[in-house]
Coordinates of C-alpha atoms (C1' of nucleotides) in Angstrom, one line a residue:
Chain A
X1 CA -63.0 -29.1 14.3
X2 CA -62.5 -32.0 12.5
X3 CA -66.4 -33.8 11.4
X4 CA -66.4 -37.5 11.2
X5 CA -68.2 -38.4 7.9
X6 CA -68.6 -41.6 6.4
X7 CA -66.9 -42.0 2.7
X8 CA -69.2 -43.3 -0.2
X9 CA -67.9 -46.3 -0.5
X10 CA -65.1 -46.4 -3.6
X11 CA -63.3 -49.4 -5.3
X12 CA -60.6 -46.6 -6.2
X13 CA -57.1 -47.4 -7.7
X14 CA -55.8 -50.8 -8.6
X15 CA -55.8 -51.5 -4.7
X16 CA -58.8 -54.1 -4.3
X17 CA -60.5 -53.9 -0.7
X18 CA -60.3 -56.7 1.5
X19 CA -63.1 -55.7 3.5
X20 CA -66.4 -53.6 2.2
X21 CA -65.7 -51.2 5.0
X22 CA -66.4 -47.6 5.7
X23 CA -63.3 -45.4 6.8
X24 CA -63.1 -41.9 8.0
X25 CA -62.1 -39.5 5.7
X26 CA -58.8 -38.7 5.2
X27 CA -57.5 -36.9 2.2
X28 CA -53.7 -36.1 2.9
X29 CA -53.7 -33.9 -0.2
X30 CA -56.2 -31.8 0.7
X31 CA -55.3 -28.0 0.2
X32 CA -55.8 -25.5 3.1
X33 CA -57.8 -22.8 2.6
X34 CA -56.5 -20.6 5.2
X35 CA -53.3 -20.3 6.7
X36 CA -54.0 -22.2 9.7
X37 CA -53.3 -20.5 13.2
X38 CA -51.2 -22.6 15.7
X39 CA -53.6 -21.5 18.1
X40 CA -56.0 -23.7 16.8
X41 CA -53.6 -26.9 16.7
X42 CA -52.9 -27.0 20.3
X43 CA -56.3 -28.1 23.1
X44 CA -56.9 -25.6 26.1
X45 CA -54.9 -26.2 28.7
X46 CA -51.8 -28.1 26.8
X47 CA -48.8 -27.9 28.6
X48 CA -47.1 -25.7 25.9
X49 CA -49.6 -22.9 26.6
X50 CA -48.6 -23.0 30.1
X51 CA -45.1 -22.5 29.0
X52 CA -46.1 -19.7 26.5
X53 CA -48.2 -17.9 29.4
X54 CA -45.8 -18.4 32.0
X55 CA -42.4 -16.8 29.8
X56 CA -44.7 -13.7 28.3
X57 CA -46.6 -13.0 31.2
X58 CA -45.0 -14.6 34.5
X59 CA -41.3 -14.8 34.5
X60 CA -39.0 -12.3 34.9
X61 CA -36.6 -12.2 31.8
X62 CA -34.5 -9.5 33.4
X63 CA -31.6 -11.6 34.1
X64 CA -31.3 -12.8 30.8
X65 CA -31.7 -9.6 28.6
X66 CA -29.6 -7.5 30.8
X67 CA -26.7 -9.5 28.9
X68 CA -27.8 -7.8 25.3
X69 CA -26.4 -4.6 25.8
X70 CA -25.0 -3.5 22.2
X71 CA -27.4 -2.8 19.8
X72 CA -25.0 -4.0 16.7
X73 CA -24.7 -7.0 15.3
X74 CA -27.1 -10.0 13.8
X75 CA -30.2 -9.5 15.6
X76 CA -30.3 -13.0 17.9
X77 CA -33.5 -15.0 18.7
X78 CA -36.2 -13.8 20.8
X79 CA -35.4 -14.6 24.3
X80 CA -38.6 -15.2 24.7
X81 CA -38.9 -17.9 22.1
X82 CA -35.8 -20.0 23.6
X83 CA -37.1 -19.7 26.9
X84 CA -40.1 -21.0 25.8
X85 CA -38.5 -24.3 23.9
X86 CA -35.7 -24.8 26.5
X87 CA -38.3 -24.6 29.6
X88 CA -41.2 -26.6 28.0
X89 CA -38.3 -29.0 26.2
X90 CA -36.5 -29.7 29.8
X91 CA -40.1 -30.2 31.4
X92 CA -41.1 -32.9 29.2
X93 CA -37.9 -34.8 28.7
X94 CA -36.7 -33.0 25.1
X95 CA -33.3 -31.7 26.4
X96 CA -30.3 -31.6 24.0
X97 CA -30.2 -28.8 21.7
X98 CA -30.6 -31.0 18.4
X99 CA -33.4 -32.8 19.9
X100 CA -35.5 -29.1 20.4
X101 CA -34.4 -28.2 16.9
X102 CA -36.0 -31.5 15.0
X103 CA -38.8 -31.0 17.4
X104 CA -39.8 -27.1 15.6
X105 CA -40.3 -29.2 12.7
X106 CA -42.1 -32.3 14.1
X107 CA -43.9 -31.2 17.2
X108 CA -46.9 -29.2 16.7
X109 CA -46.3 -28.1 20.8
X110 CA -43.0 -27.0 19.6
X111 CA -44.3 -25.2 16.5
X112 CA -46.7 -23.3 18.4
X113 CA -44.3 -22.7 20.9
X114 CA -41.8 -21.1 18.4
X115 CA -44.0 -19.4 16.2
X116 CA -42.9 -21.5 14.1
X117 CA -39.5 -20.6 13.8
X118 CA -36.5 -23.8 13.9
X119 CA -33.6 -21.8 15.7
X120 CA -30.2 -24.0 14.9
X121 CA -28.9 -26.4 17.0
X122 CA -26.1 -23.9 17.7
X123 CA -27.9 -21.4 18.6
X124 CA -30.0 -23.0 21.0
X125 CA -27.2 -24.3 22.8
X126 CA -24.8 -21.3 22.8
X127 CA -28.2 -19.5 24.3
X128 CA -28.3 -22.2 26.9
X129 CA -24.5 -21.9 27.6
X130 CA -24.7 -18.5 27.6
X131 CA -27.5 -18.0 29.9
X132 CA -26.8 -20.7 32.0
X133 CA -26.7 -18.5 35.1
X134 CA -30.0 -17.0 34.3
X135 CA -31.6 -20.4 33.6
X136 CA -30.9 -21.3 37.1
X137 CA -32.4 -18.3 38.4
X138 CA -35.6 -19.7 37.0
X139 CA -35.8 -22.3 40.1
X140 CA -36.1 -19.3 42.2
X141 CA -38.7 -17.9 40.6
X142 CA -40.7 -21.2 40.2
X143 CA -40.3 -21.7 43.6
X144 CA -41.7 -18.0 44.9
X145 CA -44.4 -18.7 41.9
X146 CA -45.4 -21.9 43.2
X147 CA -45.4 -20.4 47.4
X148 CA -47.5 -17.7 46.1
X149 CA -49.8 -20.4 44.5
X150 CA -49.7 -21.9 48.3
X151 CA -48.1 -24.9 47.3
X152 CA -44.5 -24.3 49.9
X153 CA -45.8 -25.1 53.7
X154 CA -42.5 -25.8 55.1
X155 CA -43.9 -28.1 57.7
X156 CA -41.7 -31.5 56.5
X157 CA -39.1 -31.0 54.1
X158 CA -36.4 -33.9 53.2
X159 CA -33.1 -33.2 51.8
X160 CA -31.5 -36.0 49.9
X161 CA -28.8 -36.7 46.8
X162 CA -28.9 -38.5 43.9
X163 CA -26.0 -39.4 41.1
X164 CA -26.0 -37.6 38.0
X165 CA -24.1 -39.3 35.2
X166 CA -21.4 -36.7 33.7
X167 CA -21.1 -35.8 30.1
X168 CA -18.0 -38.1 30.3
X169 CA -17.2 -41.7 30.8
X170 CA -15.2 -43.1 33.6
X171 CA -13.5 -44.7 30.8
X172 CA -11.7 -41.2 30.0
X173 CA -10.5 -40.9 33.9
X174 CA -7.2 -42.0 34.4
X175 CA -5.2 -42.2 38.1
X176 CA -2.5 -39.6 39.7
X177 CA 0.5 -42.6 39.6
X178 CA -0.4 -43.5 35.2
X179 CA -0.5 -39.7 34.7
X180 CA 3.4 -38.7 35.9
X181 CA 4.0 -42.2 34.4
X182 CA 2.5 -41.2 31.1
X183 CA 3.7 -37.5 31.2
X184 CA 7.7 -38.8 32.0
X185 CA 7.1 -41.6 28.9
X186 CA 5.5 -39.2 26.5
X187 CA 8.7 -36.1 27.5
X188 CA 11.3 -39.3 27.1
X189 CA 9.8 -39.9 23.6
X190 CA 9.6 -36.4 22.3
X191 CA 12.7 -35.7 23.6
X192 CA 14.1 -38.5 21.3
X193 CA 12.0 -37.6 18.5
X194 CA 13.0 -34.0 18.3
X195 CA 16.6 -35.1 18.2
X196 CA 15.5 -37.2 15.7
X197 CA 14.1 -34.6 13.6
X198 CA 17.2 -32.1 13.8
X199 CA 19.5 -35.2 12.5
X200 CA 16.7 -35.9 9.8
X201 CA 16.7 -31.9 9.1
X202 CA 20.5 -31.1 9.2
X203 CA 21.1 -34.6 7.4
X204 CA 18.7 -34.0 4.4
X205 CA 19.1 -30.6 3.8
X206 CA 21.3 -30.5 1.3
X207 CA 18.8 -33.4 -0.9
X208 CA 16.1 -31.7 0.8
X209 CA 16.9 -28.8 -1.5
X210 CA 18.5 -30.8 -4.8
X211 CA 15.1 -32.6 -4.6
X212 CA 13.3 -30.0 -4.1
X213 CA 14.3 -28.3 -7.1
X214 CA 13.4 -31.4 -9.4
X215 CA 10.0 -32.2 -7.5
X216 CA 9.0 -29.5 -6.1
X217 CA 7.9 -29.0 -2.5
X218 CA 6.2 -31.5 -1.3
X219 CA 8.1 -33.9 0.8
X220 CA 6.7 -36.8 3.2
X221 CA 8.4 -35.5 6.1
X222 CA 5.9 -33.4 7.7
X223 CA 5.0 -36.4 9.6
X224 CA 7.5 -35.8 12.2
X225 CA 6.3 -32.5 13.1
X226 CA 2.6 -33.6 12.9
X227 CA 3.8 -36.7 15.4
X228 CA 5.3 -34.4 17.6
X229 CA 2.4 -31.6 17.5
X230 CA 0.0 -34.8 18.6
X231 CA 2.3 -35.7 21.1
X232 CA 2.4 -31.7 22.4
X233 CA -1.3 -31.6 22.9
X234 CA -1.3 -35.0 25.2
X235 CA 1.4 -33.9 27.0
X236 CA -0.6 -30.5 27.6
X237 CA -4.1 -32.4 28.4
X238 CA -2.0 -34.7 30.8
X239 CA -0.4 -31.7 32.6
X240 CA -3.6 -30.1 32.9
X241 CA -5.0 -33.0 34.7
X242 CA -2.2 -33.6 36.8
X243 CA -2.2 -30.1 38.1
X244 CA -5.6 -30.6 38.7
X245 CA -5.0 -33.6 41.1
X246 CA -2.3 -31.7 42.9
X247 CA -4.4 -28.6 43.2
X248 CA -7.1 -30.6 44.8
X249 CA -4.3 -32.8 47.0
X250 CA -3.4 -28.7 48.0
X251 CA -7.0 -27.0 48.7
X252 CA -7.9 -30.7 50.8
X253 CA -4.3 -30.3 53.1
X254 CA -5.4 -26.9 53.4
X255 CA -8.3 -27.0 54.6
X256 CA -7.6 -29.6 57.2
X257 CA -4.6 -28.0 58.4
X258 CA -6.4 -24.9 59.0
X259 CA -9.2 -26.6 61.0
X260 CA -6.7 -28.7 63.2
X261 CA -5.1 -24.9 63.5
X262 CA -7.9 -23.4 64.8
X263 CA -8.9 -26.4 67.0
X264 CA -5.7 -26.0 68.5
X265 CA -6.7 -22.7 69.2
X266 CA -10.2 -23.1 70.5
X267 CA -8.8 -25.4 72.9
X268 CA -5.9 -23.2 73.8
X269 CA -8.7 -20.1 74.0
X270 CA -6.3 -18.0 71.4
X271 CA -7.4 -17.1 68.0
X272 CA -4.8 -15.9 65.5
X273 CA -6.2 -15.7 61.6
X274 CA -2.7 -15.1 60.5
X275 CA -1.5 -18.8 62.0
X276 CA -4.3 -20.6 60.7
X277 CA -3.2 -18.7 57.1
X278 CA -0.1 -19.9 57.8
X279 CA -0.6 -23.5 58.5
X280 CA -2.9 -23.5 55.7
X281 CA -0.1 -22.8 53.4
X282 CA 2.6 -25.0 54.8
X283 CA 0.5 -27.7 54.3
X284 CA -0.5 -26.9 50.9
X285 CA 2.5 -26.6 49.8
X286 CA 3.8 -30.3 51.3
X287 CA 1.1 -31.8 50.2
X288 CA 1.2 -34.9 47.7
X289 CA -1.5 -36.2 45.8
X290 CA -2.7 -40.4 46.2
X291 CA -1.7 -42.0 43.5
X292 CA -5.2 -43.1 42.9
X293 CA -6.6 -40.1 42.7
X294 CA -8.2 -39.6 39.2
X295 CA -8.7 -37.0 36.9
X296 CA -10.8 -37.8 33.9
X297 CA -9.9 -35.4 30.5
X298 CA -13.6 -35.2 29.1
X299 CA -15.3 -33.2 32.0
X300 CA -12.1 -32.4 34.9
X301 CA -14.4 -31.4 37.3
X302 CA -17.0 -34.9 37.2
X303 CA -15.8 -37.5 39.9
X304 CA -16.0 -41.0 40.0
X305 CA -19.0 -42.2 42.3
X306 CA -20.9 -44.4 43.6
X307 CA -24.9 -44.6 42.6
X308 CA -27.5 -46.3 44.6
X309 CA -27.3 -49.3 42.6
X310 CA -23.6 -49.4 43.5
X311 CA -22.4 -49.3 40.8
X312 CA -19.4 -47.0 39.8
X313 CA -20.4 -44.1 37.3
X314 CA -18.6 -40.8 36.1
X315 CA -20.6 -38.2 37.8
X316 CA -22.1 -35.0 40.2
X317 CA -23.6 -35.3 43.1
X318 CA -26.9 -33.5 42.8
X319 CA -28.6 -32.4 46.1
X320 CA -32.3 -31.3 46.8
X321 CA -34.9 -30.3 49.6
X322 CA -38.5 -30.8 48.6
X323 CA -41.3 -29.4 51.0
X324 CA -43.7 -32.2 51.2
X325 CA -47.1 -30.6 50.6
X326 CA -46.9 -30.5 46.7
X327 CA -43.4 -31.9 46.3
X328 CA -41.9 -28.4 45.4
X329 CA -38.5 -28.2 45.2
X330 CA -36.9 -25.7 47.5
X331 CA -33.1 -25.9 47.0
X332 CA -31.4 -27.7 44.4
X333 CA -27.4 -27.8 44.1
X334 CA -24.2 -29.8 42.9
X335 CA -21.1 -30.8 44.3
X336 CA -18.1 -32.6 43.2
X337 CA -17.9 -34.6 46.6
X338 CA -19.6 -37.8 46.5
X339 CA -20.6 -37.4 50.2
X340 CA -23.8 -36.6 51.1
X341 CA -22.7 -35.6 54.7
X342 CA -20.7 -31.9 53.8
X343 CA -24.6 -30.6 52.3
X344 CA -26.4 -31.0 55.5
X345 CA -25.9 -27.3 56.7
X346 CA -25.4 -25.8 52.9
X347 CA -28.8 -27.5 51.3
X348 CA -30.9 -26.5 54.5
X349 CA -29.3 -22.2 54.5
X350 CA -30.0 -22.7 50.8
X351 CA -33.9 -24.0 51.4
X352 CA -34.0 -21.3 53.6
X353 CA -32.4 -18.5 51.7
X354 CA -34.7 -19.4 48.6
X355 CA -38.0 -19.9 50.9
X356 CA -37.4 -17.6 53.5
X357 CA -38.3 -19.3 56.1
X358 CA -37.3 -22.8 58.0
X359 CA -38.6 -25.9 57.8
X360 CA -40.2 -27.7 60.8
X361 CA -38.8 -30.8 60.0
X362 CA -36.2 -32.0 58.3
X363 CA -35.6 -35.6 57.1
X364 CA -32.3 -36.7 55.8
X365 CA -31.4 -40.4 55.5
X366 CA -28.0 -41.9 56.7
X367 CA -25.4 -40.2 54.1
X368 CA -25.8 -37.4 56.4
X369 CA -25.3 -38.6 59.5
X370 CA -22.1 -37.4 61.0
X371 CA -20.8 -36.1 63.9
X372 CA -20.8 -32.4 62.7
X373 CA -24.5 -32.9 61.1
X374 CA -25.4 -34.3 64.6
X375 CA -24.6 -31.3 66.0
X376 CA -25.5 -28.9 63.6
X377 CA -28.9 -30.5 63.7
X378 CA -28.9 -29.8 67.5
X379 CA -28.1 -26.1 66.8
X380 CA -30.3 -26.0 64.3
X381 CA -32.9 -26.6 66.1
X382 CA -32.4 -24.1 68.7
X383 CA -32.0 -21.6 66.5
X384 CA -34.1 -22.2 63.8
X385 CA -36.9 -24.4 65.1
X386 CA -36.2 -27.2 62.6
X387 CA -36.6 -30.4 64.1
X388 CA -34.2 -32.9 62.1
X389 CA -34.8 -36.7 61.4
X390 CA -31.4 -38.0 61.0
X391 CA -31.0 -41.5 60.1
X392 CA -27.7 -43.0 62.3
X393 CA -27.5 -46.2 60.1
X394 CA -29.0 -48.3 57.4
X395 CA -30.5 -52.0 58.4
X396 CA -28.9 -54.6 57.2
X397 CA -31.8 -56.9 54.6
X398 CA -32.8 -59.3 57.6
X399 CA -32.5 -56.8 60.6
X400 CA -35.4 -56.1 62.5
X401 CA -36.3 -52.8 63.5
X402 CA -35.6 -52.0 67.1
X403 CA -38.1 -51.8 69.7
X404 CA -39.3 -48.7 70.4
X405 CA -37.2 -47.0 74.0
X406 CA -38.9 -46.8 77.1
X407 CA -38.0 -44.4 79.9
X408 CA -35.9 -41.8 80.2
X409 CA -32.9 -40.6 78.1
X410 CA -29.5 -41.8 79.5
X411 CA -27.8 -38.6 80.5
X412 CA -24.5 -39.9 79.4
X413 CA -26.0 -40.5 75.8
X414 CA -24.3 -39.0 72.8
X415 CA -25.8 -37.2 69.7
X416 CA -26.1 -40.1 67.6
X417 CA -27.6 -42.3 70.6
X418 CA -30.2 -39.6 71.1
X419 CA -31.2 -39.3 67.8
X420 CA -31.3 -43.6 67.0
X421 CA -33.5 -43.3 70.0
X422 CA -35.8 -40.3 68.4
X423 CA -36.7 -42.2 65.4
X424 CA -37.6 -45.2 67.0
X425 CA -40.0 -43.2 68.8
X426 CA -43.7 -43.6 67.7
X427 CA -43.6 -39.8 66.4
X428 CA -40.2 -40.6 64.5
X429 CA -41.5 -43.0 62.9
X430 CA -44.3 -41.8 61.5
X431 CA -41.8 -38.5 60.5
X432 CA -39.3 -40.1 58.6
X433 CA -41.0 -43.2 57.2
X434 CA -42.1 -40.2 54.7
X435 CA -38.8 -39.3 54.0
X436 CA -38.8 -41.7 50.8
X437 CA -42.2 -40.5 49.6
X438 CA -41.0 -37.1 49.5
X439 CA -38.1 -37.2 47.5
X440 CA -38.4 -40.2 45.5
X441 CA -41.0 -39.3 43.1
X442 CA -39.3 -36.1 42.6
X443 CA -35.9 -37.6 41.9
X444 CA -37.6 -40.4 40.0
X445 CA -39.8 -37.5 37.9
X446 CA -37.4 -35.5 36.8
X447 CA -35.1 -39.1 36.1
X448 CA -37.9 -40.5 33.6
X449 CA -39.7 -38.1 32.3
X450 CA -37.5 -35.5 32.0
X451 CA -34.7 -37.7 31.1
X452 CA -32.1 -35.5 33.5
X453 CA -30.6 -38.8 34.4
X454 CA -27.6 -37.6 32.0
X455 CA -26.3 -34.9 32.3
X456 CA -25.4 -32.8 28.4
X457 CA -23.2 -30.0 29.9
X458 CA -19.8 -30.7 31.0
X459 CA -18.0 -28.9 33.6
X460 CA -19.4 -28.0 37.2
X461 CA -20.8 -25.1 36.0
X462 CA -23.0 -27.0 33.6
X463 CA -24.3 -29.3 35.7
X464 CA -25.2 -26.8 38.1
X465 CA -27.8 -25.0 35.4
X466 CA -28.5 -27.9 34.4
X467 CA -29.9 -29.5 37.4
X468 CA -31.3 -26.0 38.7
X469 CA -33.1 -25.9 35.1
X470 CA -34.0 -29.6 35.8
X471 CA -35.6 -29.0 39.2
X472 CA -36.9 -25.6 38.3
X473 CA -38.9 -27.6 35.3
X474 CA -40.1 -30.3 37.8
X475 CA -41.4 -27.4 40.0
X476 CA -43.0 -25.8 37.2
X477 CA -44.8 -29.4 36.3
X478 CA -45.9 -28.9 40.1
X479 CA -47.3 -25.5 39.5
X480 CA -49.3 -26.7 36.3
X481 CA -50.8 -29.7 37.3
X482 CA -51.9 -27.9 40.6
X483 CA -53.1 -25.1 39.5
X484 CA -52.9 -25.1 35.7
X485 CA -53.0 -21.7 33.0
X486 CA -55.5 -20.5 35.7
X487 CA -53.3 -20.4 38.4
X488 CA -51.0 -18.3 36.2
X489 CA -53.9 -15.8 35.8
X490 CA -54.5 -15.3 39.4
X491 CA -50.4 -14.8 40.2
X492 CA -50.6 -12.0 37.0
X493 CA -54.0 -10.5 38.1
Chain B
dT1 C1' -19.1 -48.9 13.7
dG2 C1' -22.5 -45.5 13.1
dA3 C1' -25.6 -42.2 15.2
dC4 C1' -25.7 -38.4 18.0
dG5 C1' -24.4 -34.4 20.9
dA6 C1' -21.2 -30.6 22.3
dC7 C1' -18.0 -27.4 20.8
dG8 C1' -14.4 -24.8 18.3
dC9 C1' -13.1 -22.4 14.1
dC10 C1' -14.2 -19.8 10.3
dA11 C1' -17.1 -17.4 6.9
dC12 C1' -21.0 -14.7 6.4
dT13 C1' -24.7 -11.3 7.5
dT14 C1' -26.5 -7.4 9.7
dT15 C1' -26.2 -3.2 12.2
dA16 C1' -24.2 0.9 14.6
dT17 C1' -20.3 3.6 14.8
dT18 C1' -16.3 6.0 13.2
dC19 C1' -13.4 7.8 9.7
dT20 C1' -12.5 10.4 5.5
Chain C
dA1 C1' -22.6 11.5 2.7
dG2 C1' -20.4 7.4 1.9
dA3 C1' -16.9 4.0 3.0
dA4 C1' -14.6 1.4 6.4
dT5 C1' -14.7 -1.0 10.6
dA6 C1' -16.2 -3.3 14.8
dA7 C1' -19.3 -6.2 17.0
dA8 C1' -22.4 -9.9 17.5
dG9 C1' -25.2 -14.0 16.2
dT10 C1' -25.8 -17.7 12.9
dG11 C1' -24.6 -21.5 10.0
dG12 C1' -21.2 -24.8 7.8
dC13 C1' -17.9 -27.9 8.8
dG14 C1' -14.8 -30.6 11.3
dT15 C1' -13.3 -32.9 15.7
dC16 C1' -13.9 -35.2 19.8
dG17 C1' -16.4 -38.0 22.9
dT18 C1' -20.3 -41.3 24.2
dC19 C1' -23.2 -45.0 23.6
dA20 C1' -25.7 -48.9 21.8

DNA sequence: TGACGACGCCACTTTATTCT
DNA sequence: AGAATAAAGTGGCGTCGTCA
């Protein structure tokens, strides 16, 4: 587009050359002739025009205009265009709203991508707010694109969690035992100041009003009010969080009353609903929050956790299975629990919910050994024919690794003996030493060059969308350096 | 401390609907 | 028919929170 041709050389300006050199010419003044077409800015096969293809033609934007229902009002953005700059923003590490909007102006990918148009900051993150749900549904439908594409086998999948740092800092948390302390300090204090301000009231009314004659109206005392309006809207934010400890302190008795309930009962071979209910709610009701159980006032439902690097960080705990063939994502979730161990079951109905089908294997690493998984891995393979690596324990730096077992299988061996045993088997091995080659680079992927290693959305919810959006993205990545704009042809045709 | 991002409130614009 | 109103999205602005 562009032809190279050498400059007569010019001593021009009072700029003297260093050099008698030849440059390329470049005349940044130089006038357009034509409008130019943004078409023409971006080279075939660009990522951006896998975007574009793949929100026109591919995607099903169903879930998102279903929500326009009234035909008043300002006429929003096109879907289509947002979709566009939040999908092709998320995949290559452009995430926060302001970021896409000084992109439509910078970015010639963006430009072409909007038309360009420069949608607000706002608006591009009310439409991500907004359509968070829909977002998420996205995953799902990069996952069937990318099995239609023959990219999901299902042979080896491996499920495994990694920390996402919440749009909050731990600094912001604050314990069960400061809170009622806070809460009692802060009720003490307004209680005095209150009185204090009916004295100050009752006392200066009658100058209040002399004064207020010669001056006119406007005295210094508004303070006090403004002091104890501050000191109202702590006490509420404290009182939120506390009830939030003690809800959780409730819904955690619950539940573990109710499954002692109907242990009893399993073992007793009765089975009353109404008992378990009941025990349920007796316990609820008794129980008491630890006093180190923390509540943090930016994002409630972010926990403190630990991350890999052990090191204590505000945060989700983000879950995925990726099918190892082409390193698709086939479930992707949050939780507030830092424990790997309670998403064994969940993450693998999800995989197979979103897939349809089960894996062969499944490799998860020590986090989710427990004795429930142990056993749900044992049913799981009778009923779904997915054979589970399950690591029972990490190895300490110096430890060597065991020798392979010889011989038969004790009979008096428990779950977790049986499956040590398995993966020190020559087939174990080989299985789950590709458990880190699966779900690292994924992890690692969408970490760096999608910068998803903070999250921007507070609340559960929001990191929810976000890491479904995150993962869908990554998938997407998959799809395009598989199988690239063709590949979308062949899904449309 | 300043830059940056999310978000809430308010004013404004646009459009369809309802009222007079 | 024309005015008033309701509804919805956008932008301006301020606040809060995080991070380097």
């Amino acid at each position: 587009m562009f032809e190279v041709e050498p400059v007569e050389k010019k001593r021009s300006g009072g700029r003297p050359a260093a050099v008698d050199k030849t440059f390329r010419a470049f005349d940044p003044h130089q006038v357009l002739l034509l409008p130019p077409s943004l078409n023409d800015w971006l080279p075939e096969g660009h990522l951006a025009r896998f975007v574009a293809d793949l929100v026109d033609e591919v995607l099903d934007l169903s879930p998102v205009l279903a929500d326009y229902t009234d035909k008043r009002g300002y006429p929003p953005y096109d879907p289509r265009l947002m979709l566009r700059l939040l999908i092709y923003g998320c995949t290559i590490g452009v995430r926060s709203s302001r970021a896409i909007e000084r992109k439509c102006t910078d970015d010639v990918a963006f430009r072409f991508l909007a038309a360009d148009q420069a949608p607000d900051f706002r608006s591009i993150s009310r439409f991500r707010r907004r359509h968070l749900d829909a977002l998420a549904t996205l995953f799902t439908q990069s996952l069937h694109l990318a099995t239609k594409l023959g990219m999901v086998k299902m042979g080896r999948v491996a499920l495994d969690g990694t920390k996402l740092q919440a749009n909050a800092s731990k600094h912001k948390a604050m314990s069960y035992g400061r809170l009622v302390d806070k809460e009692e300090r802060i009720e003490a204090d307004t209680a005095a100041l209150e009185a204090k301000a009916q004295a100050l009231l009752a006392d200066a009314q009658a100058t209040d009003e002399a004064e207020d004659q010669m001056f006119g109206t406007d005295g210094k005392d508004t303070d006090l009010p403004a002091e104890l309006d501050r000191r109202e809207k702590r006490l509420a934010k404290l009182q939120a969080a506390r009830a939030q400890i003690e809800a959780e302190a409730a819904a955690k008795a619950r539940r573990r009353a109710q499954d002692k309930e109907r242990r009893r009962q399993e073992r007793g071979g009765t089975s009353d609903e109404q008992a378990v209910t009941d025990a349920g709610d007796k316990a609820a009701a008794k129980a008491h929050p630890k006093p180190k159980a923390q509540a943090n006032f930016t994002d409630p439902d972010s926990r403190i956790m630990k991350n890999s690097d052990g090191a204590y960080i505000q945060a989700y705990n983000a879950q995925a299975v990726v099918d190892e063939k082409h390193q698709v994502t086939t479930a992707a979730d949050v939780t507030t629990n830092p424990s790997d161990a309670l998403n064994y079951t969940t993450m693998l109905d999800q995989s197979a919910a979103n897939t349809g089908r089960h894996p062969k294997q499944a490799l998860v690493d020590a986090g989710y050994c427990s004795e429930a998984n142990l056993n749900a891995a044992r049913d799981r393979q009778l009923v779904c024919d997915t054979d589970t690596f399950m690591a029972t324990g990490r190895l300490a730096h110096d430890e060597q690794v065991p020798p392979a077992p010889r011989g038969r299988i004790p009979a008096n061996a428990t779950l977790k003996e049986r499956m040590a045993r398995k993966l020190r088997t020559r087939p174990g091995k080989a299985a789950y030493s590709r458990r880190k080659a699966i779900v690292e680079p994924v992890f690692g992927q969408i970490m760096t060059c999608q910068s998803g290693r903070r999250l921007l959305l507070r609340s559960e919810d929001g990191a929810r969308g976000e890491w479904r959006l995150l993962a869908a993205c990554h998938n997407l990545r998959e799809i395009f350096r598989h199988a690239g704009t063709a590949g979308l042809a062949t899904v449309v045709g």
